[in-house]
Amino acid sequence: EAKVWVDASSQAVGVALEIGGSVVEDVAWLSLDDAQHINMAELDAVIKSFNMAFSWQITKIRLMTDSATVHQWVTDGLSRKTRTGEMLIRRKVGIVLLLVEEFVLELYVELVRSANNKADELTRQ
Protein backbone atom coordinates (compact mmCIF):
# COMPACT_ATOMS: atom_id res chain seq x y z
CA GLU A 1 0.00 0.00 0.00
CA ALA A 2 1.18 3.50 -0.82
CA LYS A 3 -0.07 6.84 0.39
CA VAL A 4 -0.63 9.58 -2.15
CA TRP A 5 -0.81 13.03 -0.62
CA VAL A 6 -2.62 15.70 -2.62
CA ASP A 7 -2.99 19.43 -2.16
CA ALA A 8 -3.97 22.49 -4.14
CA SER A 9 -3.65 26.22 -3.64
CA SER A 10 -4.17 29.26 -5.80
CA GLN A 11 -0.51 28.89 -6.80
CA ALA A 12 -0.04 25.18 -7.52
CA VAL A 13 -1.26 21.59 -7.38
CA GLY A 14 0.97 19.10 -5.57
CA VAL A 15 1.25 15.33 -5.23
CA ALA A 16 3.59 13.33 -3.00
CA LEU A 17 3.93 9.53 -3.16
CA GLU A 18 4.85 7.81 0.11
CA ILE A 19 5.97 4.19 0.25
CA GLY A 20 7.05 2.54 3.49
CA GLY A 21 6.95 5.82 5.39
CA SER A 22 9.19 7.74 2.97
CA VAL A 23 8.21 10.16 0.22
CA VAL A 24 9.75 8.61 -2.90
CA GLU A 25 8.44 11.10 -5.46
CA ASP A 26 6.76 14.47 -5.39
CA VAL A 27 5.79 16.98 -8.02
CA ALA A 28 4.04 20.34 -8.26
CA TRP A 29 2.28 21.94 -11.20
CA LEU A 30 1.78 25.69 -11.27
CA SER A 31 -1.83 26.79 -11.41
CA LEU A 32 -2.57 28.48 -14.70
CA ASP A 33 -6.31 28.93 -14.24
CA ASP A 34 -6.97 31.64 -11.65
CA ALA A 35 -10.71 31.13 -12.02
CA GLN A 36 -10.63 27.43 -11.07
CA HIS A 37 -12.10 26.72 -7.64
CA ILE A 38 -9.66 25.23 -5.12
CA ASN A 39 -11.75 22.07 -4.71
CA MET A 40 -11.66 21.45 -8.47
CA ALA A 41 -7.89 21.91 -8.42
CA GLU A 42 -7.67 19.40 -5.57
CA LEU A 43 -9.70 16.91 -7.64
CA ASP A 44 -7.17 17.44 -10.45
CA ALA A 45 -4.44 16.57 -7.95
CA VAL A 46 -6.26 13.32 -7.15
CA ILE A 47 -6.26 12.36 -10.83
CA LYS A 48 -2.58 13.30 -11.18
CA SER A 49 -1.76 11.23 -8.09
CA PHE A 50 -3.15 8.14 -9.79
CA ASN A 51 -0.82 8.67 -12.74
CA MET A 52 2.10 8.82 -10.32
CA ALA A 53 0.95 5.64 -8.57
CA PHE A 54 0.56 3.87 -11.94
CA SER A 55 4.15 4.70 -12.86
CA TRP A 56 5.21 2.86 -9.69
CA GLN A 57 2.81 -0.03 -10.49
CA ILE A 58 0.84 0.59 -7.31
CA THR A 59 -2.79 -0.54 -7.15
CA LYS A 60 -3.49 -0.22 -3.41
CA ILE A 61 -3.71 3.48 -2.64
CA ARG A 62 -4.50 5.46 0.48
CA LEU A 63 -5.47 8.92 -0.77
CA MET A 64 -4.57 11.62 1.75
CA THR A 65 -6.37 14.95 1.34
CA ASP A 66 -6.95 17.95 3.59
CA SER A 67 -10.05 18.98 1.65
CA ALA A 68 -13.22 17.82 3.42
CA THR A 69 -15.16 18.57 0.24
CA VAL A 70 -12.95 16.44 -2.02
CA HIS A 71 -12.89 13.71 0.64
CA GLN A 72 -16.70 13.69 0.59
CA TRP A 73 -16.97 13.80 -3.23
CA VAL A 74 -14.58 10.87 -3.75
CA THR A 75 -15.99 8.83 -0.84
CA ASP A 76 -19.54 9.35 -2.10
CA GLY A 77 -18.45 8.45 -5.61
CA LEU A 78 -16.81 5.21 -4.46
CA SER A 79 -19.98 4.25 -2.58
CA ARG A 80 -22.11 5.31 -5.58
CA LYS A 81 -23.88 7.95 -3.50
CA THR A 82 -22.75 10.88 -5.65
CA ARG A 83 -24.96 13.82 -4.80
CA THR A 84 -23.08 16.58 -6.54
CA GLY A 85 -25.26 18.57 -8.85
CA GLU A 86 -22.61 20.42 -10.80
CA MET A 87 -21.71 18.74 -14.09
CA LEU A 88 -17.96 19.47 -13.90
CA ILE A 89 -17.69 17.96 -10.41
CA ARG A 90 -19.59 14.83 -11.48
CA ARG A 91 -17.36 14.56 -14.53
CA LYS A 92 -14.10 14.76 -12.55
CA VAL A 93 -15.34 12.36 -9.88
CA GLY A 94 -16.41 10.11 -12.77
CA ILE A 95 -12.82 10.15 -14.08
CA VAL A 96 -11.58 9.11 -10.63
CA LEU A 97 -14.08 6.23 -10.54
CA LEU A 98 -13.23 5.19 -14.10
CA LEU A 99 -9.53 4.99 -13.22
CA VAL A 100 -10.31 3.00 -10.06
CA GLU A 101 -12.36 0.56 -12.11
CA GLU A 102 -10.11 0.34 -15.16
CA PHE A 103 -6.90 -0.20 -13.20
CA VAL A 104 -8.57 -2.33 -10.50
CA LEU A 105 -7.43 0.00 -7.74
CA GLU A 106 -8.02 -0.56 -4.08
CA LEU A 107 -8.64 3.02 -2.97
CA TYR A 108 -9.08 4.35 0.56
CA VAL A 109 -9.67 8.04 1.20
CA GLU A 110 -8.43 9.70 4.36
CA LEU A 111 -9.02 13.26 5.56
CA VAL A 112 -5.96 14.82 7.21
CA ARG A 113 -5.19 18.18 8.78
CA SER A 114 -3.46 20.67 6.47
CA ALA A 115 -0.53 20.89 8.88
CA ASN A 116 0.04 17.13 8.41
CA ASN A 117 -0.39 17.06 4.62
CA LYS A 118 2.93 16.08 3.02
CA ALA A 119 1.91 17.70 -0.28
CA ASP A 120 1.10 21.04 1.35
CA GLU A 121 4.60 22.51 1.06
CA LEU A 122 4.59 21.73 -2.68
CA THR A 123 1.75 24.18 -3.25
CA ARG A 124 3.07 27.13 -1.26
CA GLN A 125 5.82 29.66 -2.00
PDB file of N, CA and C in Angstrom, residues 7 14 21-22 45 50 72 74-75 82 103:
ATOM      1  N   ASP A   7      -2.649  18.104  -2.664  1.00  0.00           N
ATOM      2  CA  ASP A   7      -2.987  19.430  -2.162  1.00  0.00           C
ATOM      3  C   ASP A   7      -3.091  20.387  -3.335  1.00  0.00           C
ATOM      4  N   GLY A  14      -0.148  19.947  -5.949  1.00  0.00           N
ATOM      5  CA  GLY A  14       0.971  19.097  -5.570  1.00  0.00           C
ATOM      6  C   GLY A  14       0.547  17.683  -5.240  1.00  0.00           C
ATOM      7  N   GLY A  21       6.663   4.713   4.485  1.00  0.00           N
ATOM      8  CA  GLY A  21       6.946   5.821   5.389  1.00  0.00           C
ATOM      9  C   GLY A  21       7.846   6.905   4.831  1.00  0.00           C
ATOM     10  N   SER A  22       8.322   6.733   3.590  1.00  0.00           N
ATOM     11  CA  SER A  22       9.193   7.740   2.965  1.00  0.00           C
ATOM     12  C   SER A  22       8.570   8.263   1.680  1.00  0.00           C
ATOM     13  N   ALA A  45      -5.587  17.176  -8.627  1.00  0.00           N
ATOM     14  CA  ALA A  45      -4.438  16.572  -7.946  1.00  0.00           C
ATOM     15  C   ALA A  45      -4.683  15.086  -7.688  1.00  0.00           C
ATOM     16  N   PHE A  50      -2.980   9.485  -9.248  1.00  0.00           N
ATOM     17  CA  PHE A  50      -3.149   8.136  -9.792  1.00  0.00           C
ATOM     18  C   PHE A  50      -2.100   7.864 -10.859  1.00  0.00           C
ATOM     19  N   GLN A  72     -15.291  14.073   0.686  1.00  0.00           N
ATOM     20  CA  GLN A  72     -16.699  13.687   0.589  1.00  0.00           C
ATOM     21  C   GLN A  72     -17.077  13.297  -0.835  1.00  0.00           C
ATOM     22  N   VAL A  74     -15.189  12.143  -3.327  1.00  0.00           N
ATOM     23  CA  VAL A  74     -14.584  10.872  -3.751  1.00  0.00           C
ATOM     24  C   VAL A  74     -15.193   9.710  -2.968  1.00  0.00           C
ATOM     25  N   THR A  75     -15.377   9.884  -1.663  1.00  0.00           N
ATOM     26  CA  THR A  75     -15.985   8.834  -0.843  1.00  0.00           C
ATOM     27  C   THR A  75     -17.395   8.522  -1.324  1.00  0.00           C
ATOM     28  N   THR A  82     -23.095   9.543  -5.162  1.00  0.00           N
ATOM     29  CA  THR A  82     -22.751  10.878  -5.651  1.00  0.00           C
ATOM     30  C   THR A  82     -23.978  11.772  -5.635  1.00  0.00           C
ATOM     31  N   PHE A 103      -8.191   0.292 -13.672  1.00  0.00           N
ATOM     32  CA  PHE A 103      -6.901  -0.204 -13.202  1.00  0.00           C
ATOM     33  C   PHE A 103      -7.027  -1.088 -11.959  1.00  0.00           C
TER      34      PHE A 103
END
